[in-house]
Every structure is written in C-alpha cells, then in structure tokens.
Amino acid sequence: MKDFALLIKTLDSTNKTTLKVKALTEYFENASDEDKVWTIAILSHRRPPRPVNTTLLREWASELSNIPLWLFEESYHIVGDLAETIALVIPSSTASTEKSLTQFLKEMIALKKQEEADKKAYLYENWKTLSYYERFVFTKLITGGFRIGVSQKLMTRALAKATEIDEDILAYKLMGNWNPDTVTFQELILEENENDYLSKPYPFYLAYAVENEVEDLGEIRHWSTEHKWDGIRAQVILRNDEIFVWSRGEELVTDKYPEFQSFIRKIPNGSVIDGEILPFPEDGIGTFNDLQTRIGRKTVSKALLKKVPVILMAYDLLEWDGVDIRKLPFQDRRNKLHSLFELASKSDLYPTLQLSQTMYFDSWEEVSSERTRAREMHSEGLMLKRKDSPYLVGRKKGDWWKWKLDPLTIDAVLTYAMRGHGRRSNLFTDYTFALWNETESGEKELVTFAKAYSGLTDAEFRKVDAWIKKNTLERFGPVRSVTPHHVFEIAFEGIALSKRHKSGIATRFPRILRWRQDKNIHEANTLKDLKKMIVS
C-alpha cells in the first residue's frame, strides 16, 4: 500500500505524460504480482463495490476529527474531494502501513457485508494510523471513486514497457470481464489461453474531431462517408453459439439488450460487429433520451422492451469466420459486412440488425450538404473514414474523423450556482439556467432547464463568482439561488421532450458558449423557443 500511495502521489503531482509513464513503469517492474493486478484493475475502472456510503463516511470523519458536521460539509465543498477532505481534517499520523494494496482491498470487499459498527471501527483504525497520503488513497478506495488523470491507455503503455509485451496485445488482454480478485498476473498478462478469448471484444478504434476545413483531408475519392449515429457504441460478438455485447466503456451488457439474442445461429460464429445501439420506437430511430430509459436498468421489463426496442446499426466488421480482419482496408471489411448482412437478411433479422449506409461523394461541398441533414436523420453529424484504413486501437489521427453538427444554442438566465470541484472548489462555477415561460394567468416566470459548468475563462469564472457571493437570495446546502440578472448563451448537442424535467425538455451535453453581457434578462429565450428546436 505504501508503494501504491507513493505512485498515486507522483501521478497526482504532475501533468507530464512522460513522468507518469515512468512512475507507472517503475511500479510495475517492482510491485508484487497481486498488487500489479489490483493496480491494473483500479486504473481501468474495475474497483470493488463501495463498502460504506458517503453519508456515513462524512459523519464518522466529522466525529473522529472532532468538528461539527456542518463545518466538515463546508470544508468538503471548498476542498471538492471527499477523500482529500477526510485526509486533511483527521489528525496527522507519522505511522505507515506494511499491509499490501491487495490486503487492503480484500479487507474492503469483506467489509461490505459487515455490521455498521464493525465498518466504523475498521475506518477509525486505519484513519488514525495511516500517513496523510496513505489515508487519502485508502479513503479513495473506500469511496469507489478513483480519478487521478491517468487513462487506461497511459497505464497500458507503462505496462508494455515493464513487460515488453506489445501495447495493442495488452489492450486486448485487458478487455473483457476479468475479476482482479480471482485472476493472477500470470493468467491475465503473461499466459495465452484460447478459452479466455471467447467473449473478449477488440479495443475500440476512435475518431478525431475535424479541426480545420474538411477540404484539408485531401482528395474526396479516398474517403467514405456515413452518419454518426447517436447511441451506444458497441461490439456484438458471436462465437460458439453464444452472443456477447460490449459497450465502449468495456461493460458487458448482453442482458440489457435481449433483442440481440435472435442473432444466434443466424449470424455465423466467429463474427464481431462494430456498431451503434440505437432506440427504435415506432419503427424509426429515436433520440438518446429514449435510450436513457434503458441505460442503467438492472432488469428490462417487457413493457419497456415494447416501448423502446433497440436495433444494432452495424458499420464495421472486425472478425469474420473466426479470423481477426482488422488489418484489412476499411472498404474490404465493409464488403464482408455486406456479405454478413445478406446472410442475416435471409433470416428475417430486420429491423433489429441494420446496416449503416456508406456514401461516396464527388466533392466536399456534397459532403457538407449531407451534413446539414443530420438532425432529420437523428444523427450527430458525419463520420469520414479513409477507404484504405485498418481498424486501429484507441484514438489515432489521420484515418477516421467525426464531423459533428454545430451545436444548438439558446440564451438563458443564471438562477442557481454551486461550487465547483478540484482547482475550482473555492469558486461558484456550476450553474443552473432558466428560460422564460408564460403561465396560465399570462405572467412570465423563469423555469430551469439545464446545468452547465464549462465554457468560461478562469477570469470570467472569478468575476461571476464574486457577483454570486454578493447577490445570493437563498442557500440550500451547497446551492445558492441568485438574483436573475446575467444572460449566457448555452450550447447543447441534442434536445428531446422529457417528463423527468420541470421544463419538460432534456438537453444533451449543455455547456456555456459565452457570457452575453450585452443582453438583459428580458431578452433571454423562452421555453417555446427551445421546443421549436425539437426535430420530430
């Protein structure tokens, strides 16, 4: 644990990729095999379930540090991180632990089933005896939230240096549904085992956003175009008369989408399809808001399956007849995908399996024109793929580009604010915005519709923060209501009707585009204006 805490301290104290990779490489060269596996798991988001809820953590930390709970809460909102707050308020210890990372994590797994009094005693024992940074890391592991600015790709790069195993091979090994509590380092990293690969997906290939003029990509004849579908990126695997559905977040979601069970024995074994899971209510592509009704559900009821069925919009083939074909040119893989689709069409799999249309144009002007149709197609824009491109690992520049639509925008009024996190934890930077709505009596009222916390410069955030502190109307814990005064232009990617929101509207990825200091609140938009943006 001591070495792991030192690693996290090093990673947390630098923004330089080379230093992070160096620290991780040295750790993997020297740590025990058990600790290596758990470190890989933690840095690839395979943490054990949280054994104690945050409410109890705050109460017990407040009690142990002998400060009132309200003062602890205020400190927490200023610091912005619960583990860091606990590590700071509990009296320091000069002691250090000799227990390994693995031992701590096994204790935490066992802790989940224990009585509340035993949990409290365990936390007290460790909080009082661990050094500051060990206590911080220990509490991070307890909370289940471990974000330290290290991507899985960065961790894989360091592991490749330490083991001298190819980075792409490691990326493939780390995919799948492995359990750090049962697998060994030898089994996970060093050994080759064919049975382990039955359900494993391939690492996803990700596109870069078009940054400059699209014409800079070169001659149009080298490019294939398709719509960028707004759903859940997934790989659907058919091997040994079984089906496995993986999301881009490396989550096995087969049971969430029972519609795809119909693919078994109708699509040949040894097929891996890359595509997008899309909602398909009423025989047409729905919105991401439709899909959200199915995301996160432990069980999918028959009523929900009927209300929001899903389809797989296929756009690439990664394995065919049991052979990895990722090195083939994109156009060749598409030809094989067409062959698969022809087989599937004879098995009556439509509409559950659909083929994303590839389009070929004679000029970039024609591509631009197609992009303007994206919203009516229920897509986010266009994907541009070189016809000769292999299927690579991760985000690589050059062959795959996403050319998204310009965001929708609307002018809204700032009505609530909350402190930010991390380096902005002492500033009010998380804002809630409202639009005008006419009541039945004919009066106008502001109705909240979106939250946003990005888009302003540091100087602008500081200026708004100072104004908020002087113009607070009410306090609701960490939230403050403020005098309606400032107008901001809010950008968002999508919009849909929603019964879960007071405004009746849900926006996707809202963020601040600019501070409209040239407008007063009566010039802000209305809910009616927002609803006009919904494409049926």
Coordinates of C-alpha atoms in Angstrom, one line a residue:
M1 CA 0.0 0.0 0.0
K2 CA 2.9 2.3 0.8
D3 CA 4.3 1.9 -2.7
F4 CA 0.9 2.3 -4.3
A5 CA 0.2 5.5 -2.3
L6 CA 3.6 6.9 -3.4
L7 CA 2.7 6.1 -7.0
I8 CA -0.6 7.9 -6.8
K9 CA 1.1 10.9 -5.2
T10 CA 3.6 11.0 -8.1
L11 CA 0.9 10.7 -10.7
D12 CA -1.2 13.3 -9.0
S13 CA 1.6 15.8 -8.8
T14 CA 2.5 16.1 -12.5
N15 CA 0.8 16.8 -15.8
K16 CA 3.7 15.4 -17.8
T17 CA 2.9 12.2 -19.6
T18 CA 6.5 11.0 -19.7
L19 CA 6.8 11.3 -15.9
K20 CA 3.5 9.5 -15.4
V21 CA 4.6 6.6 -17.7
K22 CA 8.0 6.5 -16.0
A23 CA 6.4 6.2 -12.5
L24 CA 3.9 3.6 -13.6
T25 CA 6.6 1.6 -15.4
E26 CA 8.9 1.5 -12.3
Y27 CA 5.9 0.5 -10.2
F28 CA 5.0 -2.4 -12.5
E29 CA 8.6 -3.5 -12.5
N30 CA 8.8 -3.7 -8.7
A31 CA 5.3 -4.4 -7.3
S32 CA 4.1 -7.9 -6.3
D33 CA 2.1 -9.7 -8.9
E34 CA -1.1 -9.4 -6.8
D35 CA -0.7 -5.7 -6.4
K36 CA 0.0 -5.3 -10.1
V37 CA -3.3 -6.9 -10.9
W38 CA -5.2 -4.7 -8.5
T39 CA -3.5 -1.6 -9.8
I40 CA -4.4 -2.5 -13.4
A41 CA -8.0 -3.1 -12.2
I42 CA -8.2 0.3 -10.3
L43 CA -6.7 2.2 -13.3
S44 CA -9.1 0.5 -15.7
H45 CA -12.2 1.2 -13.6
R46 CA -12.6 -2.3 -12.1
R47 CA -12.8 -1.2 -8.5
P48 CA -14.5 -3.3 -5.8
P49 CA -18.0 -2.2 -4.8
R50 CA -18.1 0.7 -2.2
P51 CA -18.5 -0.9 1.3
V52 CA -19.6 2.3 3.1
N53 CA -21.9 5.1 1.8
T54 CA -20.6 8.6 1.7
T55 CA -23.1 9.9 4.3
L56 CA -21.6 7.6 6.9
L57 CA -18.1 8.5 5.8
R58 CA -18.8 12.2 6.3
E59 CA -20.5 11.6 9.7
W60 CA -17.7 9.4 11.0
A61 CA -14.9 11.6 9.8
S62 CA -16.6 14.6 11.4
E63 CA -16.8 12.7 14.7
L64 CA -13.2 11.5 14.6
S65 CA -11.8 14.9 13.8
N66 CA -14.0 16.5 16.5
I67 CA -15.5 19.1 14.3
P68 CA -19.2 19.8 13.7
L69 CA -20.8 18.1 10.7
W70 CA -21.8 21.5 9.2
L71 CA -18.2 22.6 9.3
F72 CA -17.0 19.4 7.8
E73 CA -19.6 19.8 5.0
E74 CA -18.5 23.4 4.4
S75 CA -14.8 22.2 4.2
Y76 CA -15.8 19.4 1.8
H77 CA -17.5 21.8 -0.6
I78 CA -14.4 24.0 -0.5
V79 CA -11.9 21.2 -1.0
G80 CA -14.1 19.5 -3.6
D81 CA -13.0 15.9 -2.9
L82 CA -14.3 13.8 0.0
A83 CA -11.2 11.6 0.4
E84 CA -8.9 14.7 0.4
T85 CA -11.2 16.4 3.0
I86 CA -11.1 13.4 5.3
A87 CA -7.3 13.1 4.9
L88 CA -6.9 16.8 5.9
V89 CA -9.3 17.0 8.9
I90 CA -8.2 13.9 10.7
P91 CA -5.2 14.4 12.9
S92 CA -1.9 13.5 11.2
S93 CA 0.0 10.3 11.9
T94 CA 3.7 9.7 11.5
A95 CA 3.0 5.9 11.2
S96 CA 2.9 4.0 8.0
T97 CA 1.4 0.7 7.0
E98 CA 3.2 -2.5 6.0
K99 CA 0.0 -4.1 4.6
S100 CA -0.1 -4.6 0.8
L101 CA -2.6 -2.9 -1.5
T102 CA -4.1 -6.4 -2.2
Q103 CA -4.6 -7.0 1.6
F104 CA -6.4 -3.7 2.0
L105 CA -8.7 -4.3 -1.0
K106 CA -9.6 -7.8 0.2
E107 CA -10.5 -6.3 3.6
M108 CA -12.7 -3.7 1.9
I109 CA -14.5 -6.4 -0.1
A110 CA -15.2 -8.3 3.1
L111 CA -16.2 -5.1 4.9
K112 CA -19.2 -4.6 2.7
K113 CA -21.1 -7.5 4.4
Q114 CA -20.2 -6.4 8.0
E115 CA -22.3 -4.6 10.5
E116 CA -22.2 -0.8 10.7
A117 CA -20.3 -0.7 14.0
D118 CA -17.6 -3.0 12.5
K119 CA -17.3 -0.8 9.5
K120 CA -16.8 2.3 11.7
A121 CA -14.2 0.6 13.8
Y122 CA -12.3 -0.5 10.7
L123 CA -12.3 3.0 9.3
Y124 CA -11.3 4.6 12.6
E125 CA -8.3 2.2 13.0
N126 CA -6.9 3.0 9.5
W127 CA -7.7 6.7 9.5
K128 CA -5.8 7.1 12.8
T129 CA -2.8 5.0 11.9
L130 CA -2.1 5.8 8.2
S131 CA 0.1 8.6 7.0
Y132 CA -1.6 11.5 5.2
Y133 CA -1.3 10.2 1.6
E134 CA -1.9 6.6 2.6
R135 CA -5.1 7.8 4.3
F136 CA -6.1 9.8 1.2
V137 CA -5.6 6.7 -1.1
F138 CA -7.3 4.4 1.4
T139 CA -10.4 6.6 1.5
K140 CA -10.4 7.0 -2.2
L141 CA -10.6 3.2 -2.5
I142 CA -13.4 3.1 0.1
T143 CA -15.5 5.7 -1.8
G144 CA -15.1 3.8 -5.1
G145 CA -14.2 6.9 -7.0
F146 CA -10.6 6.9 -8.2
R147 CA -9.9 9.5 -10.9
I148 CA -6.3 10.7 -11.0
G149 CA -5.7 11.9 -14.5
V150 CA -4.3 8.5 -15.8
S151 CA -6.1 6.9 -18.7
Q152 CA -6.2 3.2 -19.3
K153 CA -4.1 3.8 -22.5
L154 CA -1.4 5.5 -20.4
M155 CA -1.4 2.7 -17.9
T156 CA -1.2 0.1 -20.8
R157 CA 1.8 2.0 -22.3
A158 CA 3.7 1.7 -19.0
L159 CA 2.7 -2.0 -18.6
A160 CA 4.1 -2.6 -22.1
K161 CA 7.4 -1.0 -21.1
A162 CA 7.6 -3.1 -17.9
T163 CA 6.6 -6.4 -19.5
E164 CA 8.0 -5.9 -23.1
I165 CA 4.6 -7.1 -24.4
D166 CA 3.2 -5.2 -27.4
E167 CA 0.8 -2.4 -26.3
D168 CA -2.0 -3.5 -28.6
I169 CA -1.8 -7.1 -27.4
L170 CA -2.0 -5.8 -23.8
A171 CA -5.0 -3.6 -24.7
Y172 CA -6.8 -6.7 -26.0
K173 CA -5.8 -8.8 -22.9
L174 CA -7.3 -6.2 -20.6
M175 CA -10.6 -6.1 -22.3
G176 CA -13.3 -8.4 -21.1
N177 CA -14.9 -9.4 -17.9
W178 CA -12.0 -10.4 -15.7
N179 CA -12.0 -10.2 -11.9
P180 CA -9.0 -8.9 -10.1
D181 CA -10.0 -10.9 -7.0
T182 CA -9.6 -14.2 -8.8
V183 CA -7.2 -13.8 -11.8
T184 CA -3.5 -13.9 -11.4
F185 CA -0.9 -11.6 -13.2
Q186 CA 0.4 -14.7 -14.9
E187 CA -3.1 -15.6 -16.3
L188 CA -4.1 -12.0 -17.1
I189 CA -0.9 -10.7 -18.7
L190 CA 1.7 -13.4 -19.3
E191 CA -0.2 -16.5 -20.4
E192 CA -2.0 -17.2 -23.6
N193 CA -5.4 -19.0 -23.1
E194 CA -7.8 -19.6 -26.0
N195 CA -10.8 -20.0 -23.8
D196 CA -10.3 -16.6 -22.3
Y197 CA -10.9 -15.0 -25.7
L198 CA -14.4 -16.5 -26.3
S199 CA -16.2 -13.4 -25.1
K200 CA -13.5 -10.8 -25.5
P201 CA -14.1 -7.7 -27.7
Y202 CA -11.4 -5.9 -29.6
P203 CA -10.1 -2.5 -28.4
F204 CA -12.3 0.2 -30.0
Y205 CA -11.0 2.5 -32.7
L206 CA -11.9 6.1 -32.0
A207 CA -12.2 9.1 -34.3
Y208 CA -10.8 12.6 -34.0
A209 CA -13.0 15.7 -34.5
V210 CA -12.4 17.6 -37.7
E211 CA -10.4 20.6 -36.5
N212 CA -9.8 22.7 -39.6
E213 CA -11.5 22.9 -43.0
V214 CA -12.8 19.5 -44.1
E215 CA -11.2 20.0 -47.5
D216 CA -7.8 19.7 -45.8
L217 CA -8.3 16.0 -45.6
G218 CA -7.4 15.7 -49.2
E219 CA -9.0 14.2 -52.3
I220 CA -12.6 13.2 -51.8
R221 CA -12.1 9.9 -53.7
H222 CA -10.1 8.5 -50.8
W223 CA -13.0 8.9 -48.3
S224 CA -16.1 7.0 -47.3
T225 CA -18.9 8.9 -45.5
E226 CA -21.6 7.8 -43.2
H227 CA -23.8 9.3 -40.5
K228 CA -22.5 9.5 -36.9
W229 CA -25.3 7.7 -35.0
D230 CA -26.2 9.0 -31.5
G231 CA -26.5 5.9 -29.4
I232 CA -24.2 3.5 -27.5
R233 CA -21.1 2.3 -29.3
A234 CA -20.9 -1.5 -29.0
Q235 CA -19.3 -4.6 -30.3
V236 CA -21.5 -7.7 -30.8
I237 CA -19.6 -10.9 -30.7
L238 CA -20.9 -14.3 -31.9
R239 CA -18.7 -17.3 -31.0
N240 CA -19.5 -20.9 -30.2
D241 CA -23.3 -20.3 -30.5
E242 CA -23.1 -17.6 -27.8
I243 CA -23.6 -13.8 -28.1
F244 CA -21.7 -11.1 -26.1
V245 CA -22.5 -7.4 -26.3
W246 CA -19.8 -5.0 -25.0
S247 CA -20.2 -1.2 -24.7
R248 CA -17.3 1.1 -25.4
G249 CA -16.9 1.6 -21.7
E250 CA -15.8 -2.1 -21.5
E251 CA -19.0 -3.2 -19.9
L252 CA -20.7 -6.5 -20.7
V253 CA -24.3 -5.5 -21.4
T254 CA -25.6 -8.6 -23.1
D255 CA -28.5 -9.0 -20.7
K256 CA -29.6 -5.3 -21.2
Y257 CA -30.4 -5.9 -24.9
P258 CA -32.2 -9.3 -25.2
E259 CA -33.3 -8.3 -28.7
F260 CA -29.9 -9.4 -30.0
Q261 CA -30.4 -13.0 -28.9
S262 CA -32.1 -13.5 -32.2
F263 CA -28.7 -13.2 -33.9
I264 CA -27.5 -16.6 -32.5
R265 CA -27.3 -19.2 -35.3
K266 CA -28.5 -16.7 -37.8
I267 CA -25.2 -14.8 -37.9
P268 CA -22.2 -17.1 -38.4
N269 CA -20.0 -17.9 -35.4
G270 CA -16.7 -16.1 -35.5
S271 CA -18.3 -12.7 -36.3
V272 CA -17.6 -9.5 -34.4
I273 CA -19.6 -6.5 -35.4
D274 CA -18.8 -2.9 -34.5
G275 CA -21.8 -0.6 -34.5
E276 CA -24.2 1.6 -32.5
I277 CA -27.1 0.5 -30.3
L278 CA -30.0 2.8 -31.2
P279 CA -33.5 3.2 -29.8
F280 CA -36.1 2.3 -32.4
P281 CA -39.6 3.2 -31.1
E282 CA -42.4 3.2 -33.6
D283 CA -40.3 1.8 -36.4
G284 CA -37.9 4.8 -36.6
I285 CA -34.7 5.9 -34.9
G286 CA -35.4 7.6 -31.6
T287 CA -33.4 10.1 -29.5
F288 CA -30.7 9.4 -27.0
N289 CA -33.3 10.4 -24.4
D290 CA -35.4 7.4 -25.4
L291 CA -32.3 5.2 -24.9
Q292 CA -31.6 6.6 -21.5
T293 CA -34.8 4.9 -20.2
R294 CA -33.0 1.6 -20.7
I295 CA -29.5 2.6 -19.6
G296 CA -28.7 1.6 -16.0
R297 CA -31.7 -0.6 -15.6
K298 CA -30.9 -3.8 -13.7
T299 CA -33.8 -5.6 -15.4
V300 CA -35.6 -4.6 -18.6
S301 CA -39.3 -5.2 -18.3
K302 CA -41.5 -6.5 -21.2
A303 CA -43.3 -3.1 -21.2
L304 CA -40.0 -1.2 -21.6
L305 CA -38.9 -3.6 -24.3
K306 CA -42.1 -3.0 -26.2
K307 CA -42.0 0.8 -25.6
V308 CA -38.3 1.3 -26.5
P309 CA -36.9 -1.6 -28.6
V310 CA -33.4 -1.2 -29.8
I311 CA -31.5 -2.1 -33.0
L312 CA -27.9 -2.6 -33.9
M313 CA -26.7 -0.1 -36.6
A314 CA -23.7 -2.0 -37.9
Y315 CA -20.8 -0.1 -39.6
D316 CA -17.7 -2.3 -39.4
L317 CA -16.7 -6.0 -39.2
L318 CA -13.7 -6.9 -37.0
E319 CA -13.8 -10.6 -37.1
W320 CA -15.1 -12.9 -39.9
D321 CA -15.1 -16.7 -39.8
G322 CA -13.1 -16.6 -36.6
V323 CA -10.3 -14.5 -38.2
D324 CA -9.2 -11.1 -37.0
I325 CA -9.6 -8.9 -40.1
R326 CA -8.8 -5.5 -38.5
K327 CA -5.7 -5.0 -40.7
L328 CA -7.8 -5.2 -43.9
P329 CA -8.7 -1.9 -45.5
F330 CA -12.0 -0.4 -44.4
Q331 CA -13.6 -0.9 -47.8
D332 CA -12.7 -4.7 -47.7
R333 CA -14.2 -5.0 -44.2
R334 CA -17.3 -3.3 -45.4
N335 CA -17.6 -5.7 -48.3
K336 CA -17.5 -8.6 -45.8
L337 CA -20.0 -6.8 -43.6
H338 CA -22.3 -6.6 -46.6
S339 CA -21.9 -10.4 -47.1
L340 CA -22.9 -10.9 -43.4
F341 CA -25.9 -8.6 -43.8
E342 CA -27.1 -10.5 -46.9
L343 CA -27.0 -13.7 -44.8
A344 CA -28.8 -12.1 -42.0
S345 CA -31.5 -10.6 -44.2
K346 CA -32.5 -14.1 -45.3
S347 CA -33.0 -14.9 -41.6
D348 CA -35.5 -12.1 -41.0
L349 CA -33.3 -10.1 -38.6
Y350 CA -34.6 -6.7 -39.9
P351 CA -35.2 -4.3 -38.2
T352 CA -33.1 -5.5 -35.2
L353 CA -29.9 -5.6 -37.4
Q354 CA -29.4 -2.7 -39.8
L355 CA -26.5 -1.6 -42.0
S356 CA -25.2 1.9 -41.7
Q357 CA -25.2 3.4 -45.2
T358 CA -21.8 4.3 -46.6
M359 CA -21.9 7.2 -49.0
Y360 CA -19.5 8.3 -51.7
F361 CA -19.4 11.9 -53.0
D362 CA -17.7 13.8 -55.8
S363 CA -16.9 16.9 -53.8
W364 CA -16.6 18.1 -50.2
E365 CA -19.5 20.5 -50.9
E366 CA -21.7 17.5 -51.4
V367 CA -20.5 16.1 -48.1
S368 CA -21.2 19.4 -46.4
S369 CA -24.7 19.3 -47.8
E370 CA -25.3 15.8 -46.4
R371 CA -24.1 17.0 -43.0
T372 CA -27.0 19.5 -42.9
R373 CA -29.4 16.6 -43.0
A374 CA -28.0 15.0 -39.8
R375 CA -30.7 16.1 -37.4
E376 CA -33.5 14.9 -39.5
M377 CA -31.7 11.6 -39.7
H378 CA -31.3 11.6 -35.9
S379 CA -27.6 11.6 -36.2
E380 CA -24.9 13.9 -34.7
G381 CA -23.2 14.6 -38.0
L382 CA -20.9 12.6 -40.2
M383 CA -18.1 10.1 -40.0
L384 CA -15.3 10.3 -42.5
K385 CA -13.2 7.2 -43.0
R386 CA -10.3 6.5 -45.4
K387 CA -11.3 3.6 -47.7
D388 CA -7.8 2.0 -47.1
S389 CA -7.7 2.4 -43.3
P390 CA -7.1 -0.5 -41.0
Y391 CA -9.1 -0.8 -37.7
L392 CA -6.6 0.6 -35.1
V393 CA -6.6 0.8 -31.3
G394 CA -7.7 3.8 -29.4
R395 CA -7.8 7.4 -30.8
K396 CA -5.4 7.8 -33.8
K397 CA -5.2 10.8 -36.1
G398 CA -5.4 10.5 -39.8
D399 CA -7.9 7.9 -41.0
W400 CA -11.1 8.3 -39.0
W401 CA -12.7 11.7 -38.4
K402 CA -16.0 12.9 -36.9
W403 CA -17.6 16.0 -38.4
K404 CA -20.3 16.8 -35.9
L405 CA -23.1 19.4 -36.4
D406 CA -22.7 22.8 -34.9
P407 CA -24.4 22.8 -31.5
L408 CA -27.9 24.2 -30.9
T409 CA -27.8 27.4 -28.8
I410 CA -30.1 29.4 -26.7
D411 CA -29.9 32.5 -24.4
A412 CA -30.7 31.7 -20.8
V413 CA -30.7 33.3 -17.3
L414 CA -28.4 32.2 -14.5
T415 CA -30.6 31.3 -11.5
Y416 CA -28.6 28.9 -9.2
A417 CA -25.0 28.2 -8.5
M418 CA -22.8 25.7 -6.7
R419 CA -19.1 25.4 -6.0
G420 CA -17.0 23.5 -8.5
H421 CA -14.5 20.7 -7.9
G422 CA -10.8 20.3 -7.9
R423 CA -9.0 23.6 -8.6
R424 CA -12.3 25.4 -8.8
S425 CA -13.6 24.1 -5.5
N426 CA -13.4 27.6 -3.9
L427 CA -15.4 29.2 -6.7
F428 CA -19.1 29.0 -7.7
T429 CA -18.7 27.6 -11.2
D430 CA -21.5 25.0 -11.5
Y431 CA -24.6 26.9 -12.8
T432 CA -28.3 26.3 -13.4
F433 CA -30.0 28.2 -16.1
A434 CA -33.6 29.1 -16.8
L435 CA -35.8 30.2 -19.7
W436 CA -39.0 32.3 -19.7
N437 CA -42.4 30.6 -19.7
E438 CA -45.8 32.1 -19.8
T439 CA -48.2 30.8 -17.0
E440 CA -51.9 30.2 -17.4
S441 CA -52.6 33.6 -15.9
G442 CA -50.4 35.3 -18.5
E443 CA -47.5 36.1 -16.3
K444 CA -43.9 35.2 -17.2
E445 CA -41.7 33.1 -14.9
L446 CA -38.3 31.6 -15.2
V447 CA -38.2 27.8 -15.5
T448 CA -34.9 25.9 -15.1
F449 CA -33.9 23.6 -18.0
A450 CA -30.2 22.9 -17.9
K451 CA -27.0 22.9 -15.8
A452 CA -23.5 23.7 -17.1
Y453 CA -20.1 24.2 -15.6
S454 CA -17.7 24.7 -18.6
G455 CA -17.1 27.3 -21.3
L456 CA -15.9 30.4 -19.4
T457 CA -12.4 31.6 -18.9
D458 CA -10.8 31.5 -15.4
A459 CA -11.1 35.3 -15.3
E460 CA -14.8 35.1 -16.2
F461 CA -15.5 32.4 -13.6
R462 CA -13.8 34.6 -10.9
K463 CA -15.9 37.6 -12.0
V464 CA -19.2 35.6 -11.9
D465 CA -18.2 34.1 -8.6
A466 CA -17.7 37.5 -7.0
W467 CA -21.1 38.6 -8.2
I468 CA -22.8 35.4 -7.0
K469 CA -21.4 35.9 -3.5
K470 CA -22.9 39.4 -3.4
N471 CA -26.2 38.6 -4.9
T472 CA -27.3 35.4 -3.2
L473 CA -31.0 35.2 -2.4
E474 CA -31.2 31.8 -0.6
R475 CA -28.9 28.9 0.4
F476 CA -29.9 25.3 0.0
G477 CA -26.8 23.4 1.4
P478 CA -24.1 23.9 -1.2
V479 CA -26.5 25.5 -3.7
R480 CA -27.3 29.2 -3.8
S481 CA -30.2 30.9 -5.6
V482 CA -29.2 34.2 -7.1
T483 CA -30.8 37.4 -8.4
P484 CA -31.8 36.8 -12.0
H485 CA -29.5 39.3 -13.8
H486 CA -27.0 37.6 -16.1
V487 CA -27.7 36.0 -19.5
F488 CA -25.5 33.3 -21.0
E489 CA -25.6 31.6 -24.4
I490 CA -25.9 27.9 -23.8
A491 CA -24.9 25.3 -26.4
F492 CA -26.0 21.7 -26.5
E493 CA -25.9 18.7 -28.8
G494 CA -29.4 17.4 -28.7
I495 CA -32.9 18.0 -27.3
A496 CA -35.9 15.9 -26.5
L497 CA -39.2 16.0 -24.6
S498 CA -38.8 14.7 -21.1
K499 CA -41.2 14.0 -18.2
R500 CA -38.3 13.9 -15.8
H501 CA -37.5 17.6 -16.0
K502 CA -39.6 20.5 -14.8
S503 CA -39.2 22.3 -18.1
G504 CA -40.4 19.2 -20.0
I505 CA -37.2 19.3 -22.0
A506 CA -33.9 17.4 -21.7
T507 CA -30.8 18.8 -23.4
R508 CA -27.7 16.8 -24.1
F509 CA -24.2 18.0 -23.2
P510 CA -25.1 21.5 -22.2
R511 CA -22.2 24.0 -21.8
I512 CA -21.7 27.7 -21.7
L513 CA -20.8 29.2 -25.1
R514 CA -20.4 32.8 -24.0
W515 CA -21.5 35.3 -21.4
R516 CA -24.0 37.7 -23.0
Q517 CA -23.2 40.9 -21.1
D518 CA -24.8 42.8 -23.9
K519 CA -28.3 41.4 -23.0
N520 CA -30.7 41.9 -20.1
I521 CA -32.8 39.0 -18.8
H522 CA -35.9 40.1 -20.7
E523 CA -34.0 39.3 -23.9
A524 CA -33.4 35.7 -22.9
N525 CA -35.2 33.0 -24.8
T526 CA -38.4 31.2 -23.9
L527 CA -39.3 27.5 -23.4
K528 CA -41.4 27.9 -26.5
D529 CA -38.2 28.8 -28.4
L530 CA -36.5 25.8 -27.1
K531 CA -39.3 23.4 -28.0
K532 CA -39.2 24.7 -31.6
M533 CA -35.7 23.1 -31.9
I534 CA -37.1 19.5 -31.4
V535 CA -37.0 17.6 -34.6
S536 CA -39.9 15.1 -34.9

